[in-house]
């Protein structure tokens, strides 16, 4: 019972590089989310999806893109990495927006 | 005013103590309430849902006060392993597509 799986767990990028953070869930949840958490701070919603083919912006979407081609997968793309994007990124899923959220164990990203 | 507000702490308590956290939320139409626990550099994990009538899970008790728009978490007989950050989580209204997380209250239980 894997739940929400994120890869990679750690990554160091140079300024201007691009990368995709992978997220997959096996609970058949329609709702999926990407959050970032800066050191000592709370979670901020980047993007969310309510089902395959449907995505929308959260609080802090600038510098990121997402896609949702299947129910299971919700990758997050950083196009031009900037030091301000150094953070821990959490992917999460839920049955509905009123239900408990299940988190992956995070991707720790440093941009130097 | 933040939509979900918590005292950041830290709350430093001795083992065996009882400690309580409050969290206020901005929208009286809010429908779902949770407490999550987050250990340092780990993902948040559900501690308990919060129901209108209040609910208990072992040493943990959660209460909801809709009139005053706050939820509370009471921890009895604190253990060293309770040291963590406790996140208040609310679905603020029916139009929201995601839960809103408070910034968390840090608890440090000392021997």
XYZ file of N, CA and C in Angstrom:
669
model
N 0.849 -1.197 0.000
C 0.000 0.000 0.000
C 0.879 1.239 0.000
N 1.265 1.735 -1.192
C 2.270 2.781 -1.286
C 1.708 4.141 -0.900
N 0.448 4.459 -1.234
C -0.086 5.781 -0.932
C 0.366 6.793 -1.972
N 1.053 7.847 -1.523
C 1.577 8.894 -2.407
C 3.091 8.746 -2.474
N 3.608 8.614 -3.674
C 5.038 8.403 -3.869
C 5.634 9.565 -4.647
N 6.694 10.149 -4.097
C 7.383 11.262 -4.753
C 8.809 10.867 -5.108
N 9.247 11.301 -6.274
C 10.650 11.167 -6.641
C 11.115 12.427 -7.358
N 12.380 12.839 -7.191
C 13.366 12.252 -6.273
C 13.138 12.717 -4.849
N 13.871 12.194 -3.905
C 13.781 12.644 -2.516
C 14.654 13.870 -2.281
N 15.758 13.961 -2.975
C 16.679 15.095 -2.858
C 17.163 15.484 -4.250
N 17.415 16.800 -4.415
C 17.979 17.229 -5.694
C 18.631 18.578 -5.500
N 19.797 18.751 -6.158
C 20.440 20.057 -6.202
C 20.451 20.507 -7.656
N 19.978 21.709 -7.886
C 19.932 22.270 -9.236
C 20.769 23.529 -9.302
N 21.229 23.831 -10.487
C 21.866 25.128 -10.709
C 20.802 26.117 -11.185
N 21.047 27.379 -10.913
C 20.135 28.440 -11.362
C 19.912 28.315 -12.867
N 18.644 28.385 -13.273
C 18.314 28.331 -14.692
C 18.023 26.941 -15.223
N 18.380 25.904 -14.458
C 18.075 24.545 -14.898
C 16.590 24.250 -14.740
N 16.152 23.186 -15.382
C 14.756 22.750 -15.289
C 14.712 21.345 -14.727
N 13.582 21.032 -14.113
C 13.395 19.651 -13.664
C 11.917 19.387 -13.412
N 11.597 18.110 -13.345
C 10.229 17.682 -13.035
C 10.244 16.857 -11.769
N 9.395 17.235 -10.833
C 9.180 16.447 -9.625
C 8.008 15.503 -9.904
N 8.249 14.228 -9.657
C 7.230 13.235 -9.969
C 6.383 12.928 -8.732
N 5.113 12.661 -8.975
C 4.190 12.287 -7.902
C 3.175 11.303 -8.463
N 2.985 10.199 -7.755
C 1.969 9.244 -8.152
C 1.252 8.716 -6.914
N -0.041 8.440 -7.078
C -0.813 7.900 -5.951
C -1.616 6.696 -6.433
N -1.808 5.750 -5.514
C -2.483 4.508 -5.876
C -3.819 4.349 -5.139
N -4.382 5.456 -4.677
C -5.625 5.398 -3.908
C -6.840 5.797 -4.750
N -6.637 6.022 -6.035
C -7.706 6.428 -6.948
C -8.375 7.740 -6.509
N -7.568 8.635 -5.919
C -8.081 9.936 -5.500
C -8.169 10.873 -6.691
N -9.268 11.615 -6.772
C -9.389 12.605 -7.838
C -8.577 13.862 -7.532
N -8.500 14.244 -6.261
C -7.858 15.494 -5.888
C -6.382 15.260 -5.577
N -5.550 16.087 -6.215
C -4.114 16.041 -5.923
C -3.582 17.466 -5.790
N -2.506 17.594 -5.008
C -2.004 18.924 -4.631
C -0.486 18.928 -4.615
N 0.057 20.104 -4.888
C 1.468 20.345 -4.642
C 1.602 21.503 -3.669
N 2.396 21.265 -2.599
C 2.697 22.290 -1.609
C 4.201 22.491 -1.566
N 4.594 23.667 -1.148
C 5.987 23.898 -0.790
C 6.050 24.384 0.647
N 7.148 24.044 1.300
C 7.340 24.461 2.684
C 8.758 24.963 2.849
N 8.904 26.240 3.093
C 10.196 26.838 3.341
C 10.571 26.619 4.804
N 11.862 26.654 5.123
C 12.301 26.362 6.496
C 11.578 27.206 7.544
N 11.014 26.550 8.534
C 10.346 27.242 9.630
C 9.002 27.859 9.275
N 8.510 27.555 8.085
C 7.264 28.175 7.618
C 6.186 27.130 7.399
N 4.968 27.621 7.111
C 3.865 26.710 6.855
C 3.821 26.257 5.401
N 2.837 25.415 5.106
C 2.655 24.895 3.753
C 1.962 25.933 2.873
N 2.460 26.056 1.651
C 1.806 26.941 0.686
C 1.409 26.129 -0.542
N 0.175 26.300 -0.977
C -0.348 25.542 -2.099
C 0.142 26.136 -3.413
N 0.757 25.292 -4.243
C 1.297 25.747 -5.519
C 0.246 25.556 -6.626
N -0.159 24.330 -6.822
C -1.171 23.945 -7.807
C -1.987 22.802 -7.233
N -3.185 22.642 -7.790
C -3.978 21.483 -7.434
C -4.713 20.980 -8.672
N -5.264 19.770 -8.542
C -6.005 19.162 -9.644
C -7.227 18.451 -9.070
N -8.357 18.588 -9.754
C -9.582 17.952 -9.282
C -9.909 16.692 -10.093
N -9.035 16.362 -11.018
C -9.233 15.159 -11.814
C -8.349 15.212 -13.044
N -8.271 14.105 -13.739
C -7.437 14.045 -14.939
C -7.853 15.139 -15.914
N -6.867 15.892 -16.384
C -7.102 16.954 -17.351
C -7.515 18.297 -16.774
N -7.656 18.378 -15.443
C -8.132 19.611 -14.808
C -7.149 20.042 -13.729
N -6.540 21.214 -13.922
C -5.617 21.748 -12.928
C -5.935 23.215 -12.688
N -5.485 23.725 -11.565
C -5.711 25.135 -11.255
C -4.627 25.632 -10.305
N -4.451 26.968 -10.309
C -3.408 27.586 -9.507
C -3.803 27.664 -8.047
N -2.766 27.554 -7.199
C -2.943 27.783 -5.777
C -2.437 29.167 -5.409
N -1.845 29.271 -4.208
C -1.365 30.574 -3.717
C -0.107 31.068 -4.418
N 0.805 30.138 -4.743
C 2.144 30.514 -5.205
C 2.518 29.771 -6.476
N 1.802 29.969 -7.596
C 2.050 29.178 -8.795
C 3.206 29.659 -9.684
N 3.674 30.899 -9.467
C 4.658 31.466 -10.399
C 5.946 30.664 -10.400
N 6.407 30.327 -11.602
C 7.645 29.578 -11.748
C 7.437 28.081 -11.859
N 6.180 27.646 -11.801
C 5.856 26.217 -11.838
C 4.794 25.933 -12.890
N 4.783 24.689 -13.335
C 3.702 24.202 -14.188
C 3.366 22.775 -13.792
N 2.121 22.389 -14.051
C 1.689 21.026 -13.739
C 0.907 20.472 -14.919
N 0.718 19.162 -14.872
C -0.156 18.481 -15.820
C -0.798 17.312 -15.094
N -1.924 16.848 -15.597
C -2.591 15.694 -14.985
C -3.232 14.886 -16.112
N -2.441 14.024 -16.695
C -2.934 13.223 -17.819
C -3.629 11.954 -17.336
N -3.332 11.507 -16.131
C -3.972 10.321 -15.561
C -4.414 10.628 -14.135
N -5.279 9.796 -13.593
C -5.687 9.969 -12.194
C -4.503 9.786 -11.256
N -3.578 8.912 -11.613
C -2.501 8.539 -10.698
C -1.375 9.564 -10.599
N -1.078 10.255 -11.701
C 0.152 11.045 -11.770
C -0.107 12.547 -11.811
N 0.746 13.295 -11.111
C 0.598 14.753 -11.044
C 1.991 15.368 -10.934
N 2.730 15.437 -12.036
C 4.093 15.982 -11.988
C 4.110 17.506 -11.888
N 5.142 18.014 -11.236
C 5.358 19.457 -11.078
C 6.632 19.829 -11.818
N 6.542 20.822 -12.688
C 7.669 21.215 -13.519
C 8.201 22.583 -13.084
N 9.521 22.660 -12.871
C 10.204 23.927 -12.675
C 10.953 24.229 -13.954
N 10.653 25.350 -14.598
C 11.245 25.624 -15.902
C 12.604 26.321 -15.805
N 12.715 27.350 -15.015
C 13.966 28.101 -14.864
C 14.206 28.256 -13.365
N 14.964 27.331 -12.815
C 15.123 27.301 -11.365
C 15.766 28.583 -10.838
N 15.214 29.072 -9.725
C 15.727 30.260 -9.055
C 15.983 29.926 -7.587
N 16.928 30.621 -6.931
C 17.224 30.325 -5.520
C 15.985 30.403 -4.625
N 15.021 31.248 -4.988
C 13.804 31.379 -4.180
C 12.945 30.113 -4.193
N 13.260 29.190 -5.088
C 12.506 27.936 -5.156
C 13.144 26.825 -4.314
N 14.212 27.141 -3.623
C 14.779 26.206 -2.662
C 13.747 25.965 -1.563
N 13.354 24.713 -1.398
C 12.254 24.416 -0.482
C 12.085 22.903 -0.393
N 11.150 22.496 0.459
C 10.699 21.104 0.467
C 9.337 21.077 -0.215
N 9.203 20.183 -1.167
C 7.972 20.082 -1.948
C 7.226 18.808 -1.553
N 5.959 18.991 -1.212
C 5.109 17.861 -0.840
C 3.978 17.714 -1.848
N 3.795 16.504 -2.318
C 2.636 16.151 -3.121
C 1.624 15.486 -2.190
N 0.352 15.676 -2.459
C -0.674 15.111 -1.598
C -1.903 14.759 -2.422
N -2.748 13.912 -1.853
C -3.990 13.559 -2.539
C -5.109 13.400 -1.533
N -6.324 13.514 -2.016
C -7.493 13.288 -1.154
C -8.671 12.839 -2.000
N -9.633 12.226 -1.319
C -10.844 11.779 -2.008
C -11.685 12.985 -2.447
N -11.761 13.991 -1.569
C -12.501 15.215 -1.879
C -11.824 16.360 -1.133
N -12.162 17.632 -1.438
C -11.489 18.739 -0.744
C -11.882 18.862 0.717
N -12.858 18.075 1.154
C -13.262 18.122 2.565
C -12.645 16.992 3.371
N -11.958 16.091 2.679
C -11.438 14.909 3.358
C -9.970 15.052 3.738
N -9.521 14.156 4.583
C -8.131 14.141 4.981
C -7.232 14.079 3.752
N -6.064 14.683 3.899
C -5.082 14.725 2.831
C -3.950 13.764 3.176
N -3.524 12.985 2.192
C -2.405 12.061 2.368
C -1.188 12.620 1.645
N -0.089 12.715 2.354
C 1.114 13.320 1.800
C 2.139 12.287 1.371
N 2.900 12.623 0.346
C 4.132 11.918 0.057
C 5.202 12.374 1.030
N 6.358 11.725 1.010
C 7.376 12.083 1.997
C 8.293 13.210 1.562
N 7.995 13.872 0.464
C 8.634 15.128 0.132
C 9.838 15.019 -0.784
N 10.105 16.120 -1.479
C 11.323 16.280 -2.274
C 12.041 17.510 -1.751
N 13.296 17.317 -1.322
C 14.087 18.432 -0.815
C 14.938 18.970 -1.944
N 14.638 20.213 -2.341
C 15.255 20.803 -3.521
C 16.082 22.014 -3.124
N 17.326 22.026 -3.554
C 18.203 23.169 -3.335
C 18.630 23.720 -4.683
N 18.588 25.034 -4.824
C 18.991 25.676 -6.077
C 20.130 26.634 -5.781
N 21.253 26.366 -6.410
C 22.478 27.091 -6.078
C 23.020 27.862 -7.290
N -5.663 39.558 8.680
C -5.844 38.377 9.528
C -5.686 37.110 8.679
N -4.928 36.132 9.197
C -4.764 34.872 8.485
C -6.064 34.092 8.516
N -6.282 33.285 7.486
C -7.511 32.496 7.411
C -7.550 31.399 8.458
N -6.402 30.808 8.742
C -6.276 29.815 9.808
C -5.082 30.242 10.645
N -5.320 30.542 11.896
C -4.285 31.158 12.723
C -3.961 30.314 13.946
N -2.660 30.131 14.176
C -2.188 29.375 15.330
C -1.073 30.133 16.023
N -0.946 29.939 17.310
C 0.190 30.444 18.060
C 1.389 29.584 17.669
N 2.468 30.200 17.167
C 3.596 29.375 16.704
C 4.372 28.679 17.809
N 4.215 29.164 19.071
C 4.965 28.576 20.175
C 6.408 29.079 20.149
N 7.380 28.302 20.637
C 7.190 26.927 21.090
C 6.572 26.826 22.487
N 5.851 25.732 22.676
C 5.359 25.371 23.985
C 6.366 24.369 24.562
N 7.015 24.749 25.635
C 7.972 23.864 26.302
C 7.317 23.330 27.571
N 7.082 22.018 27.620
C 6.392 21.438 28.769
C 7.169 20.227 29.270
N 7.054 19.921 30.563
C 7.721 18.710 31.080
C 6.915 17.470 30.742
N 7.595 16.350 30.719
C 6.896 15.075 30.537
C 5.769 14.937 31.541
N 4.645 14.409 31.096
C 3.522 14.190 31.987
C 2.564 15.364 32.078
N 2.958 16.498 31.533
C 2.102 17.681 31.600
C 0.936 17.567 30.625
N -0.063 18.390 30.873
C -1.179 18.555 29.934
C -0.982 19.878 29.208
N -1.163 19.855 27.898
C -0.945 21.069 27.107
C -2.104 21.197 26.119
N -2.481 22.444 25.846
C -3.596 22.688 24.924
C -3.211 23.732 23.890
N -3.643 23.481 22.656
C -3.429 24.432 21.571
C -4.781 24.863 21.033
N -4.859 26.123 20.656
C -6.054 26.614 19.975
C -5.711 27.032 18.558
N -6.734 27.066 17.732
C -6.585 27.505 16.354
C -7.861 28.230 15.975
N -7.748 29.421 15.401
C -8.949 30.143 14.959
C -9.024 30.121 13.440
N -10.234 30.121 12.917
C -10.425 30.131 11.465
C -11.395 31.244 11.099
N -11.291 31.690 9.847
C -11.929 32.943 9.460
C -13.363 32.812 8.984
N -13.769 31.611 8.513
C -15.049 31.490 7.832
C -16.008 30.613 8.625
N -17.130 31.187 8.996
C -18.107 30.439 9.792
C -18.729 29.288 9.009
N -18.578 29.289 7.678
C -19.141 28.209 6.857
C -18.192 27.011 6.736
N -17.063 27.048 7.389
C -16.090 25.962 7.307
C -16.713 24.637 7.733
N -16.298 23.569 7.052
C -17.006 22.296 7.220
C -16.145 21.144 7.701
N -14.861 21.197 7.459
C -14.011 20.073 7.849
C -12.843 20.602 8.651
N -12.480 19.835 9.686
C -11.427 20.292 10.594
C -10.547 19.111 10.974
N -9.246 19.365 10.987
C -8.307 18.296 11.293
C -7.153 18.857 12.103
N -6.505 17.982 12.840
C -5.182 18.253 13.401
C -4.190 17.295 12.738
N -3.100 17.864 12.225
C -2.010 17.091 11.667
C -0.786 17.289 12.551
N 0.081 16.305 12.509
C 1.360 16.384 13.218
C 2.471 16.361 12.173
N 3.476 17.231 12.383
C 4.627 17.236 11.483
C 5.911 17.192 12.285
N 6.675 16.147 12.083
C 8.006 16.047 12.680
C 9.001 16.782 11.789
N 10.111 17.163 12.388
C 11.087 18.012 11.696
C 11.493 17.406 10.353
N 11.296 18.162 9.287
C 11.703 17.791 7.935
C 10.983 16.547 7.390
N 9.828 16.250 7.993
C 9.028 15.118 7.514
C 7.696 15.621 6.968
N 6.957 14.705 6.327
C 5.653 15.093 5.814
C 4.625 15.176 6.943
N 3.619 16.053 6.806
C 2.535 16.092 7.795
C 1.748 14.789 7.778
N 1.325 14.375 8.972
C 0.505 13.168 9.079
C -0.736 13.469 9.903
N -1.845 12.881 9.500
C -3.095 13.112 10.198
C -3.010 12.613 11.628
N -3.320 13.494 12.575
C -3.410 13.103 13.972
C -4.852 12.709 14.288
N -5.760 13.596 13.988
C -7.170 13.285 14.194
C -8.066 14.278 13.483
N -9.241 13.803 13.087
C -10.276 14.695 12.606
C -10.945 15.339 13.816
N -11.631 16.447 13.584
C -12.326 17.135 14.664
C -13.808 17.161 14.334
N -14.612 16.611 15.216
C -16.048 16.527 14.991
C -16.779 17.526 15.870
N -17.985 17.857 15.448
C -18.771 18.902 16.126
C -18.969 18.616 17.602
N -19.113 17.347 17.937
C -19.386 16.973 19.329
C -18.104 16.795 20.133
N -16.967 17.014 19.490
C -15.696 16.754 20.160
C -15.354 15.281 20.088
N -14.096 14.962 20.111
C -13.695 13.555 20.026
C -12.348 13.356 20.694
N -12.142 12.104 21.073
C -10.972 11.743 21.854
C -10.295 10.541 21.207
N -8.973 10.540 21.247
C -8.215 9.396 20.761
C -7.053 9.189 21.718
N -7.252 8.302 22.674
C -6.207 8.081 23.683
C -5.959 9.335 24.508
N -4.739 9.831 24.462
C -4.380 11.018 25.245
C -4.756 12.325 24.572
N -5.308 12.256 23.397
C -5.594 13.443 22.591
C -7.103 13.699 22.543
N -7.471 14.963 22.773
C -8.874 15.368 22.691
C -8.978 16.595 21.807
N -9.897 16.552 20.860
C -10.120 17.684 19.968
C -11.521 18.234 20.200
N -11.630 19.550 20.164
C -12.916 20.213 20.351
C -13.117 21.238 19.238
N -14.375 21.452 18.888
C -14.751 22.456 17.891
C -15.729 23.421 18.528
N -15.461 24.705 18.410
C -16.381 25.738 18.875
C -16.769 26.581 17.676
N -17.913 26.258 17.082
C -18.338 26.964 15.862
C -18.714 28.411 16.160
N -19.295 28.672 17.308
C -19.737 30.041 17.625
C -18.555 30.993 17.670
N -17.437 30.519 18.237
C -16.253 31.369 18.349
C -15.230 31.086 17.256
N -15.538 30.133 16.400
C -14.684 29.799 15.260
C -13.281 29.405 15.679
N -13.212 28.428 16.584
C -11.896 27.884 16.880
C -11.992 26.400 17.145
N -10.859 25.730 16.949
C -10.731 24.336 17.346
C -9.572 24.227 18.318
N -9.606 23.207 19.130
C -8.560 23.031 20.134
C -8.068 21.590 20.125
N -6.854 21.431 20.611
C -6.254 20.109 20.788
C -5.671 20.052 22.179
N -6.075 19.055 22.936
C -5.568 18.848 24.293
C -4.751 17.569 24.306
N -3.551 17.652 24.827
C -2.686 16.474 24.974
C -2.450 16.246 26.450
N -2.855 15.083 26.926
C -2.648 14.744 28.340
C -1.424 13.850 28.478
N -0.816 13.905 29.657
C 0.319 13.023 29.969
C 1.360 13.049 28.840
N 1.869 14.226 28.554
C 2.785 14.417 27.416
C 3.975 13.462 27.470
N 4.331 12.960 26.314
C 5.505 12.095 26.156
C 6.575 12.839 25.364
N 7.816 12.407 25.523
C 8.897 13.005 24.731
C 8.584 12.882 23.236
N 7.964 11.779 22.869
C 7.660 11.523 21.458
C 6.552 12.427 20.910
N 5.897 13.182 21.772
C 4.886 14.141 21.294
C 5.522 15.410 20.746
N 6.811 15.578 20.956
C 7.511 16.766 20.450
C 7.403 16.804 18.932
N 6.802 17.873 18.423
C 6.527 17.993 16.993
C 5.852 19.338 16.770
N 5.524 19.611 15.514
C 4.692 20.769 15.185
C 3.295 20.269 14.860
N 2.294 20.935 15.430
C 0.901 20.526 15.258
C 0.196 21.533 14.353
N -0.332 21.031 13.263
C -0.947 21.872 12.239
C -2.463 21.795 12.330
N -3.076 22.934 12.353
C -4.534 23.056 12.300
C -4.926 23.142 10.828
N -5.908 22.352 10.413
C -6.260 22.267 8.997
C -7.778 22.390 8.846
N -8.194 23.251 7.914
C -9.623 23.561 7.783
C -10.008 23.614 6.307
N -11.167 23.078 5.993
C -11.775 23.354 4.698
C -12.677 24.561 4.888
N -12.261 25.716 4.366
C -12.861 26.992 4.770
C -14.267 27.216 4.238
N -14.556 26.734 3.048
C -15.920 26.866 2.530
C -16.093 25.950 1.336
N -17.310 25.826 0.876
C -17.617 24.842 -0.162
C -16.957 25.172 -1.499
N -16.563 26.439 -1.696
C -15.930 26.804 -2.958
C -14.457 26.442 -3.028
N -13.878 26.104 -1.859
C -12.452 25.807 -1.851
C -12.209 24.394 -2.355
N -11.140 24.262 -3.109
C -10.793 22.948 -3.633
C -9.643 22.320 -2.861
N -9.220 22.944 -1.791
C -8.116 22.411 -1.005
C -8.285 22.830 0.439
N -7.771 22.010 1.325
C -7.747 22.377 2.735
C -6.754 23.526 2.948
N -7.002 24.321 3.965
C -6.095 25.411 4.322
C -5.359 25.029 5.601
N -4.039 25.128 5.550
C -3.206 24.725 6.679
C -2.771 25.942 7.479
N -2.863 25.837 8.807
C -2.218 26.820 9.658
C -0.717 26.623 9.614
N 0.010 27.604 10.152
C 1.467 27.540 10.129
C 2.040 26.617 11.195
N 1.205 26.213 12.132
C 1.645 25.218 13.098
C 2.037 25.787 14.445
N 1.904 24.940 15.459
C 2.346 25.238 16.823
C 3.388 24.204 17.212
N 4.546 24.688 17.615
C 5.628 23.760 17.963
C 5.559 23.382 19.430
N 5.623 22.090 19.681
C 5.629 21.548 21.042
C 6.953 20.863 21.308
N 7.561 21.208 22.426
C 8.784 20.533 22.877
C 8.514 19.981 24.267
N 8.522 18.663 24.391
C 8.333 18.009 25.680
C 9.703 17.680 26.237
N 9.931 18.123 27.470
C 11.263 17.984 28.057
C 11.269 16.953 29.181
N 12.400 16.236 29.309
C 12.486 15.196 30.352
C 12.480 15.816 31.752
